[in-house]
PDB file of C-alpha atoms in Angstrom:
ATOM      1  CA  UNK G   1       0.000   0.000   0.000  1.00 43.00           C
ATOM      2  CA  UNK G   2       2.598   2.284   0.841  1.00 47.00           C
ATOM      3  CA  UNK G   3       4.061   2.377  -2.976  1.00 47.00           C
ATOM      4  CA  UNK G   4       0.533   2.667  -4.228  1.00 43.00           C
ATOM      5  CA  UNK G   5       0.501   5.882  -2.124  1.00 49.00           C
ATOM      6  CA  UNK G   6       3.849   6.907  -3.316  1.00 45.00           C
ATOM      7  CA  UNK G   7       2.889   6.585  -6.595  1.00 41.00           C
ATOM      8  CA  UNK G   8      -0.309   8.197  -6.474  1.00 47.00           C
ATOM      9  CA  UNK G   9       1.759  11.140  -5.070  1.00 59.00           C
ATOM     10  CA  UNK G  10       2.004  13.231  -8.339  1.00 64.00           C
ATOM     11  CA  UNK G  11      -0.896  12.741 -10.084  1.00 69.00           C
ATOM     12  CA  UNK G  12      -3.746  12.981  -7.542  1.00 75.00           C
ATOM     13  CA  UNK G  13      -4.349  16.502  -7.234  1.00 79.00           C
ATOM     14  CA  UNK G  14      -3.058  17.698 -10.251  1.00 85.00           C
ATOM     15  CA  UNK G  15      -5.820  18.706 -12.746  1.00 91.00           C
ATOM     16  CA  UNK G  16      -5.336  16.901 -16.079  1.00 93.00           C
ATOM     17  CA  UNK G  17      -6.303  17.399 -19.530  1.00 95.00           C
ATOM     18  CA  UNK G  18      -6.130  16.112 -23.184  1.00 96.00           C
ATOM     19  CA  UNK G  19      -3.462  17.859 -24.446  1.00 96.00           C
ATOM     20  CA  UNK G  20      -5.117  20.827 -27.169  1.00 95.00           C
ATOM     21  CA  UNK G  21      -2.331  19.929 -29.924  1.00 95.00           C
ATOM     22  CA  UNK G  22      -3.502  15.851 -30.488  1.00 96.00           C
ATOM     23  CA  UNK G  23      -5.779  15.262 -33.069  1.00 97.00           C
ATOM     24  CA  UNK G  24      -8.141  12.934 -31.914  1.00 97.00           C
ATOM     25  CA  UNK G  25     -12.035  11.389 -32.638  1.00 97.00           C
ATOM     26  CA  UNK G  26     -13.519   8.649 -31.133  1.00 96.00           C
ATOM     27  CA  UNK G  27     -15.265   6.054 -33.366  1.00 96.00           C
ATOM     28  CA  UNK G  28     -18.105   3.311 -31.746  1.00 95.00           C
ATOM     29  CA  UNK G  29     -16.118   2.160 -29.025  1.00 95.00           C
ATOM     30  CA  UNK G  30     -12.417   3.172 -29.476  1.00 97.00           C
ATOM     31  CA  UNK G  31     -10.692   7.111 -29.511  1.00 98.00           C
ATOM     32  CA  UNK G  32      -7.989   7.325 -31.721  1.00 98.00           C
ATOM     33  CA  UNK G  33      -5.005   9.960 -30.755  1.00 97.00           C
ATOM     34  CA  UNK G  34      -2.261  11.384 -33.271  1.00 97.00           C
ATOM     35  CA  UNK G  35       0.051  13.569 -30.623  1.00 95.00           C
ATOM     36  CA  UNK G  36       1.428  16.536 -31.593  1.00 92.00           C
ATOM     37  CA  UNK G  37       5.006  14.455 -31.398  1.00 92.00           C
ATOM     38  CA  UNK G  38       3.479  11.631 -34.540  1.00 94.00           C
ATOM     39  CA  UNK G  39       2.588   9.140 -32.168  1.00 94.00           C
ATOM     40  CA  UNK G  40      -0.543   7.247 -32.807  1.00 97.00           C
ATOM     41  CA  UNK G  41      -2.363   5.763 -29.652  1.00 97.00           C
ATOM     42  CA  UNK G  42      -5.726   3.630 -29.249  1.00 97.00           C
ATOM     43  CA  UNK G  43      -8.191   3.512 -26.680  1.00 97.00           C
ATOM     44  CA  UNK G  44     -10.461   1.308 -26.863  1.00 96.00           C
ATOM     45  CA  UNK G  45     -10.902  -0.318 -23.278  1.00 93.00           C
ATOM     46  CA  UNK G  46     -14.399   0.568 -21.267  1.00 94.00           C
ATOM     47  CA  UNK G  47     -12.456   2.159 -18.526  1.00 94.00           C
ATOM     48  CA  UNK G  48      -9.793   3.980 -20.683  1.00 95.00           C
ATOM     49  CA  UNK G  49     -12.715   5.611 -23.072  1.00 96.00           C
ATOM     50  CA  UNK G  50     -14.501   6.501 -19.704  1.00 96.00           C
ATOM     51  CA  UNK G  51     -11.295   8.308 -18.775  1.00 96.00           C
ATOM     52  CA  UNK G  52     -11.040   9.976 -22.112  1.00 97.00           C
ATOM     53  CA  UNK G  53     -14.885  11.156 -22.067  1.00 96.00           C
ATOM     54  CA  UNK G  54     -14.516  12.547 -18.345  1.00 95.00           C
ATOM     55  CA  UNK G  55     -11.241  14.938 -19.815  1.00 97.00           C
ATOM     56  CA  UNK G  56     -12.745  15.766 -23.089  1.00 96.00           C
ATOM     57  CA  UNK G  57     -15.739  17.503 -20.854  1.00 95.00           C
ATOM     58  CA  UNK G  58     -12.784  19.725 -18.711  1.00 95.00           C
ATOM     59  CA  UNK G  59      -9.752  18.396 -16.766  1.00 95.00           C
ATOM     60  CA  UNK G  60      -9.822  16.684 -14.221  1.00 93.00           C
ATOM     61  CA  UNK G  61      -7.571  15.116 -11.049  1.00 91.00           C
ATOM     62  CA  UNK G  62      -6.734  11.346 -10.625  1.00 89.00           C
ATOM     63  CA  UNK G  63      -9.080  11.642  -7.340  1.00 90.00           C
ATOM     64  CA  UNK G  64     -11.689  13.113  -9.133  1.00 92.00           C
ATOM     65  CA  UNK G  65     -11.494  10.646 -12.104  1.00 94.00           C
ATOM     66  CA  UNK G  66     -11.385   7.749  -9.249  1.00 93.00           C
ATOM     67  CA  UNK G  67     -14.241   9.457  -7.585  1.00 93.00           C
ATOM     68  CA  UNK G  68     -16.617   9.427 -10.990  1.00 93.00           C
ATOM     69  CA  UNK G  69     -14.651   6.029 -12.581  1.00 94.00           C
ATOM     70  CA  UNK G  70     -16.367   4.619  -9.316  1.00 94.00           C
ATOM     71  CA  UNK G  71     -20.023   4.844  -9.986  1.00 87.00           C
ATOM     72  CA  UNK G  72     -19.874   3.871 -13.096  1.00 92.00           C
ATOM     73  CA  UNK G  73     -17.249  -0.034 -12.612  1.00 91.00           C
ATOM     74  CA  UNK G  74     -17.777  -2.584  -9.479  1.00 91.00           C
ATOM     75  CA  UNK G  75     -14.327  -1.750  -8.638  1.00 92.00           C
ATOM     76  CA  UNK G  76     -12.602  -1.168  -5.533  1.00 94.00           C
ATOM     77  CA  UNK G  77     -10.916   1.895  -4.862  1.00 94.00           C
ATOM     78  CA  UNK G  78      -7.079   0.990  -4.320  1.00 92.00           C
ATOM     79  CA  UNK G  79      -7.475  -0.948  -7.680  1.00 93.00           C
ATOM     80  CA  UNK G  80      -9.078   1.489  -9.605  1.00 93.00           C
ATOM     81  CA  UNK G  81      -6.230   3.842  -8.490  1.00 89.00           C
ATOM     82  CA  UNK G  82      -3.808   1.957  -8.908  1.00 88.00           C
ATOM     83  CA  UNK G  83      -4.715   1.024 -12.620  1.00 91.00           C
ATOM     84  CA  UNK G  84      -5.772   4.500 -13.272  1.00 92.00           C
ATOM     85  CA  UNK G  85      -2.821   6.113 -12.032  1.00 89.00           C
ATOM     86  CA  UNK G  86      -0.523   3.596 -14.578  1.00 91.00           C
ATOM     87  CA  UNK G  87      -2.796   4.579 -17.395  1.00 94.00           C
ATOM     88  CA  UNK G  88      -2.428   8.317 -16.877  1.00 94.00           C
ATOM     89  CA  UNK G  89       0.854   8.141 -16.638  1.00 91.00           C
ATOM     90  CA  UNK G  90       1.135   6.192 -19.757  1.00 93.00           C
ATOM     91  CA  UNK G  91      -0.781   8.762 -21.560  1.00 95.00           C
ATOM     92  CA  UNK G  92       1.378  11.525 -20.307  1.00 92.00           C
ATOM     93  CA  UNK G  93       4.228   9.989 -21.252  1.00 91.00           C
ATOM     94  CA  UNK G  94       3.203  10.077 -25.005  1.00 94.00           C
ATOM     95  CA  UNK G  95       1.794  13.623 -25.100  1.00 93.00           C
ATOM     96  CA  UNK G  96      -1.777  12.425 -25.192  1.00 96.00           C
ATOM     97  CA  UNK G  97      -2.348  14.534 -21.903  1.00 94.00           C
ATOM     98  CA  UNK G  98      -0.697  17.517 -20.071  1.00 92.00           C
ATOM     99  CA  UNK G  99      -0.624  18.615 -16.820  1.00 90.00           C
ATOM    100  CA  UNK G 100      -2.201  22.104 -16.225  1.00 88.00           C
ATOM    101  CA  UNK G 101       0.017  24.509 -13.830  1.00 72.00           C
ATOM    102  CA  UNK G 102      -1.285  25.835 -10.753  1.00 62.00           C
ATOM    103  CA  UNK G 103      -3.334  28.669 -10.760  1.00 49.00           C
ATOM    104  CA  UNK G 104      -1.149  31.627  -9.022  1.00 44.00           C
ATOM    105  CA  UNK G 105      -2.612  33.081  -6.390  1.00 46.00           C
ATOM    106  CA  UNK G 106      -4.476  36.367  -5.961  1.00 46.00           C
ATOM    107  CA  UNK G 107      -2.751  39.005  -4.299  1.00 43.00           C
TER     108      UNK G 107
END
């Protein structure tokens, strides 16, 4: 449990988005991504296109993608987190997503 929590570290509050240079569509049941770097991804999983639907409405964090992902999949929460977490990542790692800054603070 303890490197589920580490891992979880980075991505749980930060709000996530599809990154605005992909080209993407989704088609029946699988979303097809072209990143701005020419790589070509393929979701097509039920809990990977529920991912992408939740960010193509406005970003979101990993706890509030858990948080939804859980009404919807009889999943429990470590798992879901766990697997969600790993697929984020994976997505980030090929451009599909970014990671929006921090709003600064009003003085």
């Amino acid at each position: 449990m303890k490197d589920l929590d580490h891992q979880l570290q980075g991505l749980l509050d930060a709000d996530l988005r599809i990154h605005p240079m992909n080209a993407w569509r989704r088609v029946d049941d699988h979303v097809f991504v072209l990143t701005e770097g020419d790589e070509f991804l393929t979701i097509d999983d039920p809990v990977g296109l529920a991912v992408w639907s939740c960010l193509d409405e406005r970003p979101h964090s990993a706890i509030a993608l858990t948080d939804d992902l859980l009404g919807r999949f009889d999943v429990e929460r470590e798992v879901l987190q766990a697997d969600l977490v790993e697929f984020l990542e994976t997505l980030l790692t090929h451009g599909a997503l970014e990671v929006l800054a921090d709003p600064t603070p009003a003085d």
